[in-house]
XYZ file of C-alpha atoms in Angstrom:
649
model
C -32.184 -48.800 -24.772
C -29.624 -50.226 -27.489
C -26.649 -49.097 -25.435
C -28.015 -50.519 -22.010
C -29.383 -53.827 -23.896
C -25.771 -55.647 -23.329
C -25.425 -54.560 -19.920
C -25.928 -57.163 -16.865
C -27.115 -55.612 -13.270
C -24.335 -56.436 -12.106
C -22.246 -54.016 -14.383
C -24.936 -52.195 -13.617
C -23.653 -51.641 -9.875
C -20.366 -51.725 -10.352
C -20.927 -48.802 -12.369
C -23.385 -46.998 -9.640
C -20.454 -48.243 -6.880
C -17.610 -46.584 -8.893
C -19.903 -43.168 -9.185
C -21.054 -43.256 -5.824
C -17.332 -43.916 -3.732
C -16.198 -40.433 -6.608
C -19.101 -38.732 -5.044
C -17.387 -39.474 -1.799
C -14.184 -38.492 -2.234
C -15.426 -35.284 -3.278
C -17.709 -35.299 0.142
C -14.201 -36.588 2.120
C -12.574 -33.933 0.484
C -14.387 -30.948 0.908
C -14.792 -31.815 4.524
C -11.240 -32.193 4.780
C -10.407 -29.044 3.656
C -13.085 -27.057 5.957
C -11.650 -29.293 8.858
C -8.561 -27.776 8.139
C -9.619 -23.962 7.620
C -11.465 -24.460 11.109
C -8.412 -25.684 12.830
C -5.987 -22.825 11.066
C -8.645 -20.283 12.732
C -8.684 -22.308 16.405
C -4.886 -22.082 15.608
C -4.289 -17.988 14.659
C -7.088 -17.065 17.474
C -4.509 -19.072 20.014
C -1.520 -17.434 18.673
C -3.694 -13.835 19.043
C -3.839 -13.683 23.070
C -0.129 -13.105 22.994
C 0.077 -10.399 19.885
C -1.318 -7.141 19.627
C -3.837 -7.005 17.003
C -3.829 -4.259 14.410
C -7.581 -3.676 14.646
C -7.954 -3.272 18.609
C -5.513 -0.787 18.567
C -8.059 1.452 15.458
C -10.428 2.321 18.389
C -13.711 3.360 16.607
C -12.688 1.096 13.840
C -14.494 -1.972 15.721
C -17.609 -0.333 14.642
C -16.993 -1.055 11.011
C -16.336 -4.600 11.914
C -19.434 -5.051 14.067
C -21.487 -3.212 11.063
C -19.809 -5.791 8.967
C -21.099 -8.652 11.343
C -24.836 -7.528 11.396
C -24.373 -7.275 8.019
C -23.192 -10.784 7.310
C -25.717 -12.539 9.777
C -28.639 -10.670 8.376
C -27.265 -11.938 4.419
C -26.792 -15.532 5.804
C -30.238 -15.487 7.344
C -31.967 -13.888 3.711
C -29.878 -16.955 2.344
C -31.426 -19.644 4.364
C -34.661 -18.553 3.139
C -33.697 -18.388 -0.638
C -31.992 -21.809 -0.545
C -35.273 -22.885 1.105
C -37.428 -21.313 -0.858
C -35.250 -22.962 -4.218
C -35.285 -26.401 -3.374
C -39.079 -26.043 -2.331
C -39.454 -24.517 -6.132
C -41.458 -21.459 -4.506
C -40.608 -19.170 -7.283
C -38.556 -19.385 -10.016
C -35.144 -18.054 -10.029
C -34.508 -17.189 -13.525
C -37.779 -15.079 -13.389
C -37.012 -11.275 -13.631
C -40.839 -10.480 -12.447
C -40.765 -13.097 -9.730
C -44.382 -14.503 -9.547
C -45.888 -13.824 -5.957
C -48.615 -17.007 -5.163
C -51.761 -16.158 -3.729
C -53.203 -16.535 -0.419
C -54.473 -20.724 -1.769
C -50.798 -21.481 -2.353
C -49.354 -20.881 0.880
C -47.793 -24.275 1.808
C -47.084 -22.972 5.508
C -45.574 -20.465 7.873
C -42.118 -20.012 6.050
C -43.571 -20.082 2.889
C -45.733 -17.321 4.356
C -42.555 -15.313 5.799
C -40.946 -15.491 2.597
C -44.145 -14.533 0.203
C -44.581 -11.255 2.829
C -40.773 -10.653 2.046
C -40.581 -10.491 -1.575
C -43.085 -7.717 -2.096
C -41.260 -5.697 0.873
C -37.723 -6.575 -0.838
C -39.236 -4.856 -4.026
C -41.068 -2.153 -2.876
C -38.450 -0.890 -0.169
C -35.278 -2.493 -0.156
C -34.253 -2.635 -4.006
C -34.414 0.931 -4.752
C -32.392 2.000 -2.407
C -29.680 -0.596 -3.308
C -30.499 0.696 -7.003
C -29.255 4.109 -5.988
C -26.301 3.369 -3.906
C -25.161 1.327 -6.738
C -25.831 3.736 -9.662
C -23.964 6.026 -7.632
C -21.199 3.914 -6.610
C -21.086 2.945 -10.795
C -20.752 6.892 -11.411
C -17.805 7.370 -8.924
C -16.299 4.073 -10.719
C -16.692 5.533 -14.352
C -15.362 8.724 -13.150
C -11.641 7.234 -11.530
C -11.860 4.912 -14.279
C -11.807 7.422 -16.582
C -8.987 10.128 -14.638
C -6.892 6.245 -14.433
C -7.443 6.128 -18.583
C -6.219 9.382 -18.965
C -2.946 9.080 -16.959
C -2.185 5.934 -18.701
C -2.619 8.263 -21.758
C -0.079 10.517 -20.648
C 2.147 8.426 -19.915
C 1.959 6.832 -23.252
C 2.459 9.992 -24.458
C 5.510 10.406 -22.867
C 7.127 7.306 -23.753
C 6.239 8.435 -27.249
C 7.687 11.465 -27.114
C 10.364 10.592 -24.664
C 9.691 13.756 -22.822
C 12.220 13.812 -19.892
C 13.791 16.072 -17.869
C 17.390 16.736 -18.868
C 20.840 18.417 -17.415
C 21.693 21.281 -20.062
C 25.312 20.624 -20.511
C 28.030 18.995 -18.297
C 27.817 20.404 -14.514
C 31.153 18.379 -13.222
C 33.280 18.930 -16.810
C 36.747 18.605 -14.279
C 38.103 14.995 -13.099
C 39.249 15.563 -10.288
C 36.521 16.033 -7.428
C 38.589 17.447 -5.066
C 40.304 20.279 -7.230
C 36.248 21.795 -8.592
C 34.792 21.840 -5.433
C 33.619 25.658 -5.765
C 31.324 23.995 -8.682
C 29.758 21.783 -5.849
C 27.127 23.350 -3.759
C 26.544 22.474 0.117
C 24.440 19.616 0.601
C 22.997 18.086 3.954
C 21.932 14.755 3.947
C 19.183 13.336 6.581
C 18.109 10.093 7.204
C 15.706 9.810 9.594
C 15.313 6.641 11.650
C 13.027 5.209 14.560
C 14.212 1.436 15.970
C 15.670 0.609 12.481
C 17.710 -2.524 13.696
C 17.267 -4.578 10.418
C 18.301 -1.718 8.147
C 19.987 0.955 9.601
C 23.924 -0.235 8.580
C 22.799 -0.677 5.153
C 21.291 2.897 4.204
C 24.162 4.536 6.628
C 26.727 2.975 4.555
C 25.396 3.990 1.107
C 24.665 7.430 2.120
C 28.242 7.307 3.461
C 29.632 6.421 -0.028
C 27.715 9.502 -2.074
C 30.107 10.846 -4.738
C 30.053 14.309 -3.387
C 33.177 16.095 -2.148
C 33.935 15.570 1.385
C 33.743 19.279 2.688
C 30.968 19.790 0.808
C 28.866 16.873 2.346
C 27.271 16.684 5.963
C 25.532 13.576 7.001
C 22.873 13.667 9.676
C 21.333 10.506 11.244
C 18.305 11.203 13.232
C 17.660 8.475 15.843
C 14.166 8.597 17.506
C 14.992 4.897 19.022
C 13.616 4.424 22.094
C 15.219 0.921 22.629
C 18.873 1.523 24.076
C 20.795 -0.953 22.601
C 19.674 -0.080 18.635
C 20.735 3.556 19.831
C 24.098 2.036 20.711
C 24.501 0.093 17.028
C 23.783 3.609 15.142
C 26.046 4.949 17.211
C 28.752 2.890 16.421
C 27.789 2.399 12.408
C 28.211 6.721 12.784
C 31.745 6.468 14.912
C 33.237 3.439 12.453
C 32.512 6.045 8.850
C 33.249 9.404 10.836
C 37.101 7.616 11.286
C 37.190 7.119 8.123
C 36.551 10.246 7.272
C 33.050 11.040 6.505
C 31.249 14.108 7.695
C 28.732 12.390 9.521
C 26.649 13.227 12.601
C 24.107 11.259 15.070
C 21.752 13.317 16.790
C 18.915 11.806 19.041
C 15.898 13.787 20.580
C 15.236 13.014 24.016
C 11.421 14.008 23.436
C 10.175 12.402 21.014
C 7.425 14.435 19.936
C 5.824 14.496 15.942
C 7.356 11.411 15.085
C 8.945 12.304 11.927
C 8.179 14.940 11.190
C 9.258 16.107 14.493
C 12.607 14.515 13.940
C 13.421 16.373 10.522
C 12.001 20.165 12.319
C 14.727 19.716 15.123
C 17.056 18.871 13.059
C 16.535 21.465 10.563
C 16.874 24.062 13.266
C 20.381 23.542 13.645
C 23.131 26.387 13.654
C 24.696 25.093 11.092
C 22.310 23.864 8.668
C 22.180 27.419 7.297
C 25.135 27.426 5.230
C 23.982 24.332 3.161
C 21.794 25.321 0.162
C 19.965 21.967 -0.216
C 18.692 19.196 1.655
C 18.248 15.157 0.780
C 16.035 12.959 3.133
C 16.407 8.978 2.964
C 14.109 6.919 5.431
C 16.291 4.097 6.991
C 15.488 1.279 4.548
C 16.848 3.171 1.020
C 20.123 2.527 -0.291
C 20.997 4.934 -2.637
C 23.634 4.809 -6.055
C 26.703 6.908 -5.445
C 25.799 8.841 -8.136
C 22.396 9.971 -6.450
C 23.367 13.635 -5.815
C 24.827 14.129 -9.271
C 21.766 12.944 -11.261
C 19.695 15.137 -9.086
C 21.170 18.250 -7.613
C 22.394 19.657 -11.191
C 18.726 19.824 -11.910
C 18.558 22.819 -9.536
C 21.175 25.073 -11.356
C 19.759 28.062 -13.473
C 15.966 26.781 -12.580
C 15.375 29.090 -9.121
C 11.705 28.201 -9.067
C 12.803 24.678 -8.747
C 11.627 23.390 -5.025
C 12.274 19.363 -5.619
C 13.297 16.686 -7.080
C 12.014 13.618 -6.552
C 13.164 10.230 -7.568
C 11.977 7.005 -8.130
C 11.780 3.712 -6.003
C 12.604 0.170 -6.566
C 12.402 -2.820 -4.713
C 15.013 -5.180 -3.474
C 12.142 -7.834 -2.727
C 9.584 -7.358 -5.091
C 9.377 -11.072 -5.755
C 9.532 -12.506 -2.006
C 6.142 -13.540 -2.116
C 2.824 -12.565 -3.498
C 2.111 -9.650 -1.435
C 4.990 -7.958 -2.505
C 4.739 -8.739 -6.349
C 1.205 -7.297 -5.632
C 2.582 -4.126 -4.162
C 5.225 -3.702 -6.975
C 2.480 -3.626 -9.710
C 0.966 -0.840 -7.219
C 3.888 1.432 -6.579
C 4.792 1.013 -10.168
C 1.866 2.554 -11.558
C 1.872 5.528 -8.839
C 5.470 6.198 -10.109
C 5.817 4.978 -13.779
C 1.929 7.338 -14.487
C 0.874 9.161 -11.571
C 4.285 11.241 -10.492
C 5.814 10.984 -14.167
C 2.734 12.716 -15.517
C 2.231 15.207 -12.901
C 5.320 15.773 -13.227
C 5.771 16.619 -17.057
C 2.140 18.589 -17.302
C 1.759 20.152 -13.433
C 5.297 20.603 -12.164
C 3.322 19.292 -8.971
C 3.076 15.573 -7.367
C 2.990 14.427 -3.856
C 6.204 14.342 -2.232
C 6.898 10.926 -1.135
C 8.703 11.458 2.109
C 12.309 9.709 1.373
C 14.275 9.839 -1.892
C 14.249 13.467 -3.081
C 15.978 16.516 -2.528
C 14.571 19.965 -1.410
C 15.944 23.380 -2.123
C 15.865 24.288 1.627
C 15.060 28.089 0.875
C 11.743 26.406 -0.388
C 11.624 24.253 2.615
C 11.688 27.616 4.765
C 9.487 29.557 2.578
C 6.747 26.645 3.215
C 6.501 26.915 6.662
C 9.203 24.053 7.337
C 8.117 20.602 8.696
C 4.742 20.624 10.310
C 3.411 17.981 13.039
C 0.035 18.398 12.384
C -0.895 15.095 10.192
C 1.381 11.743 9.966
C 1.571 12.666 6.124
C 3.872 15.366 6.825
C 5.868 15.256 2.707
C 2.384 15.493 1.409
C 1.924 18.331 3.656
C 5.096 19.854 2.886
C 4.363 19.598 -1.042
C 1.219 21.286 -0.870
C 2.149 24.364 1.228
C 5.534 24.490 -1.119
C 2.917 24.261 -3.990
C 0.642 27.402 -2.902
C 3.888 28.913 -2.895
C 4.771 28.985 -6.106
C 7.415 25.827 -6.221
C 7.929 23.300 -9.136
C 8.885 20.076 -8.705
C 10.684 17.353 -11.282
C 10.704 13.702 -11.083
C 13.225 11.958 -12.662
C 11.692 8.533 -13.664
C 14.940 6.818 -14.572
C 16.627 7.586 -11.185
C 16.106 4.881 -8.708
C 16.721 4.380 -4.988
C 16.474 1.029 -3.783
C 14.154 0.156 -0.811
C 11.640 -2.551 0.540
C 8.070 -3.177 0.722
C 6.249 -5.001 3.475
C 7.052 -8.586 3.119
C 3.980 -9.231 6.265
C 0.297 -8.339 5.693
C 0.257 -6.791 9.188
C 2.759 -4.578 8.323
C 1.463 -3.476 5.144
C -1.727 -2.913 6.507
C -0.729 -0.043 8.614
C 0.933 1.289 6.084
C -1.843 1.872 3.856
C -3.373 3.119 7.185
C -1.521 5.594 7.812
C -1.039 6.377 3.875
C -4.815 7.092 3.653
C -5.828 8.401 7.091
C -3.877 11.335 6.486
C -4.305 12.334 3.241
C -8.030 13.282 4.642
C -6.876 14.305 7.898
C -4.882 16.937 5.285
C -7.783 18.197 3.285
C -9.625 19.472 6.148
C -6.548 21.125 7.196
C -5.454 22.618 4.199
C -8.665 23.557 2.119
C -9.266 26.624 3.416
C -5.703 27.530 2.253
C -6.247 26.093 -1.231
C -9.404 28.671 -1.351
C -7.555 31.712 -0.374
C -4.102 31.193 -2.127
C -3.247 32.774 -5.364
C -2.656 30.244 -7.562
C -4.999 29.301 -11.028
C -7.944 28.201 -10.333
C -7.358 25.142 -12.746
C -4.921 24.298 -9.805
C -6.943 24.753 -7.408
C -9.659 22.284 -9.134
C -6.621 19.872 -9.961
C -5.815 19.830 -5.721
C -9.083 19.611 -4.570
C -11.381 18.047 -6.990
C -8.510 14.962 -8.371
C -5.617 14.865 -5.789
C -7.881 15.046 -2.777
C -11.529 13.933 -3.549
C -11.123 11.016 -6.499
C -7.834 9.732 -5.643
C -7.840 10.207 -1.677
C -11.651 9.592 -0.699
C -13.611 8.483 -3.550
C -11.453 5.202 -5.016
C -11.172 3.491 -1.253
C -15.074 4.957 -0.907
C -16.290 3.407 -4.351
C -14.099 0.105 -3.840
C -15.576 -0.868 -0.614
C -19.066 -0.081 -1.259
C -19.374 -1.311 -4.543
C -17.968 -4.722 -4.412
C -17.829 -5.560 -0.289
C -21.611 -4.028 0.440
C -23.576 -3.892 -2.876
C -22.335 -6.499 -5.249
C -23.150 -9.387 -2.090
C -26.748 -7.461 -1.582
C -27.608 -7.291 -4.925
C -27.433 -10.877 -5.167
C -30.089 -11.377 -2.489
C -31.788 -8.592 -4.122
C -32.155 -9.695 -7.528
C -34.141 -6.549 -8.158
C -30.740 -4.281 -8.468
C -28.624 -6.666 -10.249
C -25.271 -4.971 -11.366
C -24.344 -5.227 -14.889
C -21.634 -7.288 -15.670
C -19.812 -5.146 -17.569
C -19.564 -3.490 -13.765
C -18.302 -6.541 -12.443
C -15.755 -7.937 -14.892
C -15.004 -5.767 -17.857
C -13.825 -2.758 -16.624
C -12.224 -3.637 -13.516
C -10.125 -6.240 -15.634
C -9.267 -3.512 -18.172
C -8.624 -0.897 -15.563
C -6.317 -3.471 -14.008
C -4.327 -4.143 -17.443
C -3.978 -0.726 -17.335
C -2.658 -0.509 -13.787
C 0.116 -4.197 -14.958
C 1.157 -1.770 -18.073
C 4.315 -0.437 -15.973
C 5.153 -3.975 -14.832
C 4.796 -5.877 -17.702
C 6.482 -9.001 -16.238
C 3.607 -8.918 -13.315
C 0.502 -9.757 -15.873
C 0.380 -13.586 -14.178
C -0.758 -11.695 -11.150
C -3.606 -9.787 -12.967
C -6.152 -11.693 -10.857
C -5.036 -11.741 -8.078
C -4.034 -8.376 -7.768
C -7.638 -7.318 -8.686
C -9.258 -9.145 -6.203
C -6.232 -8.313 -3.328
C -6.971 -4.562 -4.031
C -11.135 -5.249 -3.573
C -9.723 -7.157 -0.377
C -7.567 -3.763 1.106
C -10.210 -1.481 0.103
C -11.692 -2.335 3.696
C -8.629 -1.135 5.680
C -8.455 1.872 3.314
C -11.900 3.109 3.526
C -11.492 2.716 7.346
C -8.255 4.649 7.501
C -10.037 7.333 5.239
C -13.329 7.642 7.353
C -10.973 8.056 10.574
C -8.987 10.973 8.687
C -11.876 12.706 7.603
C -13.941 12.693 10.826
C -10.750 12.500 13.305
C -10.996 9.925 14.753
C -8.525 8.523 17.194
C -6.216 5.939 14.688
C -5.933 8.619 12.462
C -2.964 10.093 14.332
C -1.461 7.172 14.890
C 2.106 6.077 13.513
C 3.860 3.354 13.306
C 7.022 2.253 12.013
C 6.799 -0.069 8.776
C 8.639 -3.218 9.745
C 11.699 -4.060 7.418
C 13.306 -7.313 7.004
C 16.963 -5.556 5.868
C 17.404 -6.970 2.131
C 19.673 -5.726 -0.705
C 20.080 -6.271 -3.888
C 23.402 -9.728 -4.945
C 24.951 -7.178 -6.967
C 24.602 -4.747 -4.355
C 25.940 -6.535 -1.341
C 28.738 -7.143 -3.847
C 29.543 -3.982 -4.676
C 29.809 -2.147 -1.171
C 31.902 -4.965 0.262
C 34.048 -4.262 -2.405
C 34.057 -0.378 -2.174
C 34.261 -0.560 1.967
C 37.342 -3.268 1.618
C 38.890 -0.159 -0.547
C 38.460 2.445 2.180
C 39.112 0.169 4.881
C 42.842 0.102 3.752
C 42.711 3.847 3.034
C 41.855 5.242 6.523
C 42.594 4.013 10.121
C 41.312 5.038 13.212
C 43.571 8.259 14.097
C 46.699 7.569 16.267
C 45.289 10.445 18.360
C 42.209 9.065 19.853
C 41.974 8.836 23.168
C 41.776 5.399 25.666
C 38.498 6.316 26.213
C 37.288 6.948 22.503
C 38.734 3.413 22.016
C 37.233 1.697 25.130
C 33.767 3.417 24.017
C 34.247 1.819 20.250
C 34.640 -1.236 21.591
C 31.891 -1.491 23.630
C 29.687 -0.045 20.727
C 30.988 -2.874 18.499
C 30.359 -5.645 21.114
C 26.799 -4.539 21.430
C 26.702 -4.791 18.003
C 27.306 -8.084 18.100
C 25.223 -9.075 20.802
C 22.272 -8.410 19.009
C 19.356 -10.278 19.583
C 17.948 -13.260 16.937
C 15.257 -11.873 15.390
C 11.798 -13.345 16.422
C 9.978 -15.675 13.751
C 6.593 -14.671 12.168
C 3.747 -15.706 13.976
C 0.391 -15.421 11.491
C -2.457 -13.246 12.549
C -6.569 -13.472 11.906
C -7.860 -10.176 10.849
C -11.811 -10.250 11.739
C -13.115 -7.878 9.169
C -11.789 -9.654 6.031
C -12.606 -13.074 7.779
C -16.193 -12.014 7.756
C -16.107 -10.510 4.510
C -14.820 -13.454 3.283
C -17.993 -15.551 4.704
C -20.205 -13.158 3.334
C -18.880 -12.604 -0.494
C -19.385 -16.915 -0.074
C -22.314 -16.758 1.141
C -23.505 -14.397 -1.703
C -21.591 -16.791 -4.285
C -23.999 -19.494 -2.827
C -26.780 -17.616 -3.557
C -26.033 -16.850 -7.401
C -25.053 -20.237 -7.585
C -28.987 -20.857 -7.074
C -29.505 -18.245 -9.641
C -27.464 -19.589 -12.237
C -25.333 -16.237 -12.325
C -21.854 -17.219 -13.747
C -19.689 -14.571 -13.773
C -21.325 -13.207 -10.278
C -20.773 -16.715 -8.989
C -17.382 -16.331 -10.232
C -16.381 -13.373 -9.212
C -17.625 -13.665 -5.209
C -16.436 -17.071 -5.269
C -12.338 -15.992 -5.860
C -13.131 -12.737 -3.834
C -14.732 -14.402 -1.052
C -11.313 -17.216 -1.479
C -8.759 -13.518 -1.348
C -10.838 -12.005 2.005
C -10.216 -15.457 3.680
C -6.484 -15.825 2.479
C -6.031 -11.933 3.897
C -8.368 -12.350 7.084
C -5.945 -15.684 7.988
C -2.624 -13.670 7.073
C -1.836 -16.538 4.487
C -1.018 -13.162 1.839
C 2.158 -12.727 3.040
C 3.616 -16.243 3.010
C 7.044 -17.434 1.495
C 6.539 -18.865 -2.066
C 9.067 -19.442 -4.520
C-alpha cells in the first residue's frame, strides 16, 4: 500500500502496457520459432522424394518406428487428460497417494474417464513399468560399473606406464638397402569400394612406407562398380608403379562378400605365400612412413604373436559437432577399451584397417569369412580360440576420418552393431567347445558380447526413450534421479577422460548418445533375430581430408621422387596412350554433389514425445526430469531434422 500510494492509474497502465506487449514478444516469438521448425520439416520431407532414405531401406525396421508412433499418440492423448485434469485442480500433483474423489464429486464425463483411469494406472500399469525399469536400472549399474573398471585400468596404466616395447634395435644398419635380409616380406592391402574422395591419398602414403623396395608388395583391391573411379585407381597404381613401387591393382568381377570377399580373393594369390605378414588399410587411412617399423618388429622372437593393432586419429575431429562427438567416442574405445584388453587379455576386437596380421595366424583361423559384415571381429575371435595374442600399440596412430553427415554415420553404427549379434549366434557354439580358460570364455561371452554388444544399446533405449517419458505419466514408477542425472553425467566424465579438450561437449554428447541408442538397438535386434538389414553393407561416405602438415609433407616427399624416377624410355606407344587417357579421366571428374539434409522419422517422433513428457513434469513441478526431457527431446529433433551434422566453426 505505501509503495503503490504515489502511483497515478495512469502509471498504472503504462506499467500493465509495458508487461503485457513483453508477454507478446515472448508469444511472437515462440510462434516464430515453431513456424519455422514446421516449414524446415515441409522443407526436408520435399527434399526426401528424390533421396533414398536410410530407414526404408531397414525393412522390418519400420516396425520400430510405427511402435514408436502408437507409442507417442497414446502419451500425447494420457497428456491431454493430465493437463486437463491440472488446470481443472482434479487432484493434486505433488500428492504421492493421489486422492481418488468419490462418486458426489464427479464434475462430468471426463472427469469420470480420468477418475476410472487413475485406479487402473495404479493397479495395472505402474508395476509393470516398476519392473522394466528396476531392470533396465540393474543392466545400467552393471555397464556402469564394467565402464568404471576400464577407466581403472587404464589409470593404472598411465601410472605405471605399462607399454609394449621393441627389445633392442631391429634396423641397427643405415643403409636400408644393404640389411634387407633383416627385413621380413610384407604385403600390404588396401581394400577399396567407389573410394573417389580418398583413394589418391591412402595410395600415396602406403606408397611412401619406409620398407625396402623388394621386400614390399602393394595390393589395391578395387570392388568399384562405377567405371570411371576404376579408371582413377588405375592410373594413381600406373603413376607409383613407374616410379618404382611394387604395387598391384586387382579388381573382382563378382563382387561377392563385400569386404571381406575382397581381402579372401586376394589372399588366395600364388604369390602371397612367400610374404610372412600382412597389413590392411581401408581407403580413407593415411599412414606415417614409419608404420611398418613401429609395428612389425613387435613380431620378432614373440611366435604366439597374431596382431598388432594400432591406433586411429582423426583428420576432422573438429568439423562440426557430430564429429567432436564421435572423437570423444572412438577415443575412449581406443585410449580404455583396446589399451586395457590389450595389457591384461592379449585379446581386443580387431578393428578392420590399421593393423598387421601374422598371416600364418590368418590361415590357421580359417582366413576371411563372408558370413557377417563384421568380418575383423570375426577374424579376431576365431584367431582367439586359437591360441593368438594380440598387442595394441596406443601411441601409434594412423590418420583417418569420421562421418562428417548424420546419414552416414548412422549406417555405420548400423552395421557396427548388427553384426556383432549376427556374430554371437554364429560363433557361441564355438566359444563352448574350444579349449581355452573358462575365465575367457566368460570374458567373450558374458562382457564382449552380452554387456557391451546387446545390453548398453538394450538398456539405453529402454531406459531413457520408453520408460523415463512413461514414468512421467505414471507418477507411480518415478525413476530416481540419481538414475537420471548423476550417474550418466559421471559415467560420461568418465567416457571425456581420454579427450580432455572435448569436456565443453559433455552435454551434448550425453544426450547425442541417448539420441543413437535408437538406431543401435534397431541394428542389434536385426542381428540377433536376422533380420533382413542386418546383412546389409554400405560404404561409409568420406569427404577426402588430411591433416596442413600432412598435405605439406607428401607434396614435399612426392616433388623428391618425382625428380628421381621417370617413366621408363621403354614403354610402349600404347602404355603411354593408355596413361594418358587414365590421367584425363582423372581430370574429368565429376563436382561433387552438395549435401541435401534428411528427416529421420523415428528420432522426429521421439523428439515429440520426450516434449511431450517434459510438458507433463512441467505440471508436476519435476525439475531435473523437466530438464532432462526438455534438452533430450531438443537433441532427437536436431538428429530427426539432420541439423547434427552441420558446419560450425
Amino acid at each position: 500500500m505505501e509503495k503503490t500510494r504515489g502511483k497515478n492509474p495512469k502509471q498504472v497502465t503504462w506499467v500493465l502496457l509495458l508487461k503485457a506487449h513483453r508477454a507478446v514478444g515472448r508469444v511472437a516469438w515462440i510462434a516464430t520459432l515453431f513456424w519455422d521448425l514446421l516449414g524446415t520439416i515441409k522443407r526436408r520431407l520435399i527434399f526426401r522424394q528424390d533421396v533414398v532414405m536410410a530407414t526404408e531401406k531397414l525393412g522390418k525396421g519400420k516396425l520400430l518406428f510405427a511402435a514408436i508412433k502408437a507409442f507417442l499418440l497414446t502419451s500425447l492423448a494420457i497428456l491431454s487428460f493430465e493437463v486437463v485434469a491440472y488446470f481443472n485442480g482434479w487432484h493434486c500433483f505433488q500428492n504421492p497417494s493421489l486422492h481418488i474423489p468419490s462418486d458426489d464429486d464427479i464434475q462430468g464425463l471426463l472427469h469420470l474417464v480420468y477418475v476410472t483411469w487413475l485406479p487402473f494406472r495404479a493397479d495395472y500399469i505402474a508395476p509393470l513399468i516398476q519392473a522394466l525399469s528396476k531392470f533396465c536400472v540393474a543392466l545400467f549399474l552393471v555397464q556402469s560399473a564394467d565402464r568404471f573398471m576400464l577407466s581403472l585400468g587404464c589409470f593404472w596404466i598411465k601410472y605405471k606406464k605399462i607399454k609394449p616395447r621393441i627389445e633392442g634395435d631391429p634396423f641397427e644398419s643405415g643403409d636400408v638397402e644393404g640389411c634387407s635380409y633383416e627385413y621380413p616380406m610384407v604385403l600390404v592391402q588396401i581394400p577399396m569400394c567407389n573410394e573417389r574422395e580418398v583413394y589418391e591419398q591412402s595410395i600415396s602414403a602406403v606408397c611412401q612406407l619406409d620398407w625396402p623396395k623388394d621386400r614390399l608388395l602393394i595390393q589395391v583391391l578395387d570392388d568399384s562398380n562405377d567405371e570411371s573411379i576404376r579408371y582413377l585407381i588405375k592410373a594413381e597404381v600406373a603413376t607409383w608403379s613407374q616410379r618404382g613401387i611394387n604395387i598391384i591393382y586387382r579388381h573382382r568381377l563378382e563382387r561377392t562378400g563385400y569386404k571381406a570377399g575382397n581381402l579372401k580373393s586376394a589372399m588366395s594369390c600364388e604369390y602371397v605365400k612367400a610374404y610372412e605378414f600382412v597389413a590392411i588399410f581401408d581407403a580413407d587411412f593415411q599412414p606415417s612412413p614409419k608404420f611398418l617399423k613401429q609395428t612389425v618388429p613387435h613380431f620378432k622372437d614373440n611366435p604366439e604373436l597374431g596382431l598388432v593393432q594400432a591406433r586411429w586419429a582423426f583428420v576432422n575431429k573438429d568439423e562440426n559437432l557430430l564429429t567432436r562427438l564421435q572423437n570423444i567416442n572412438l577415443c575412449f574405445h581406443f585410449e580404455v577399451e583396446q589399451q586395457v584388453n590389450g595389457v591384461f587379455l592379449n585379446f581386443f576386437g580387431f578393428n578392420g584397417t590399421a593393423g598387421v596380421w601374422r598371416i600364418k595366424a590368418l590361415e590357421e583361423s580359417g582366413g576371411w569369412l563372408e558370413r557377417t559384415t563384421v568380418e575383423d571381429m570375426d577374424i579376431a575371435i576365431r584367431a582367439h580360440l586359437n591360441g593368438w595374442k594380440f598387442i595394441f600399440l596406443n601411441d601409434v596412430k594412423v590418420l583417418c576420418e569420421v562421418p562428417e553427415s548424420y546419414e552416414a554415420y548412422r549406417k555405420q553404427q548400423h552395421r557396427w552393431h548388427s553384426g556383432p549379434m549376427q556374430l554371437f549366434r554364429l560363433c557361441l557354439p564355438a566359444i563352448l567347445t574350444s579349449k581355452i580358460a573358462i575365465w575367457k570364455k566368460a570374458n567373450l561371452i558374458l562382457l564382449f558380447f552380452l554387456l557391451r554388444k546387446l545390453i548398453l544399446p538394450f538398456y539405453s533405449f529402454t531406459l531413457f526413450c520408453i520408460v523415463l517419458p512413461l514414468t512421467l505419466f505414471v507418477p507411480e514408477a518415478e525413476l530416481p534421479v540419481w538414475v537420471i542425472c548423476y550417474v550418466p553425467v559421471f559415467m560420461s566424465f568418465l567416457n571425456i577422460l581420454p579427450s580432455p579438450k572435448s569436456f565443453p561437449f559433455i552435454v551434448p554428447y550425453l544426450l547425442f548418445e541417448n539420441t543413437m541408442s535408437v538406431t543401435k538397438f534397431n541394428a542389434m535386434v536385426s542381428g540377433l533375430f536376422q533380420l533382413g538389414s542386418s546383412n546389409e553393407w554400405v560404404v561409409t561416405k568420406k569427404a577426402g581430408r588430411s591433416s596442413e602438415s600432412d598435405l605439406v609433407a607428401a607434396t614435399e616427399r612426392e616433388s623428391k621422387i618425382t625428380n628421381q624416377q621417370h617413366i621408363p624410355g621403354g614403354a610402349s606407344q600404347s602404355e603411354f596412350t593408355e596413361y594418358n587417357e587414365l590421367k584425363e579421366q582423372k581430370e574429368a571428374a565429376p563436382i561433387r554433389i552438395k549435401k541435401v539434409n534428411k528427416i529421420y522419422r523415428k528420432e522426429l517422433t521421439l523428439a515429440f514425445l520426450l516434449l511431450a513428457a517434459s510438458v507433463r513434469s512441467l505440471l508436476s513441478a519435476q525439475g531435473v526430469h523437466f530438464y532432462f526431457l526438455l534438452f533430450q527431446g531438443v537433441t532427437f529433433l536436431l538428429v530427426g531434422l539432420d541439423l547434427i551434422g552441420e558446419q560450425m566453426s
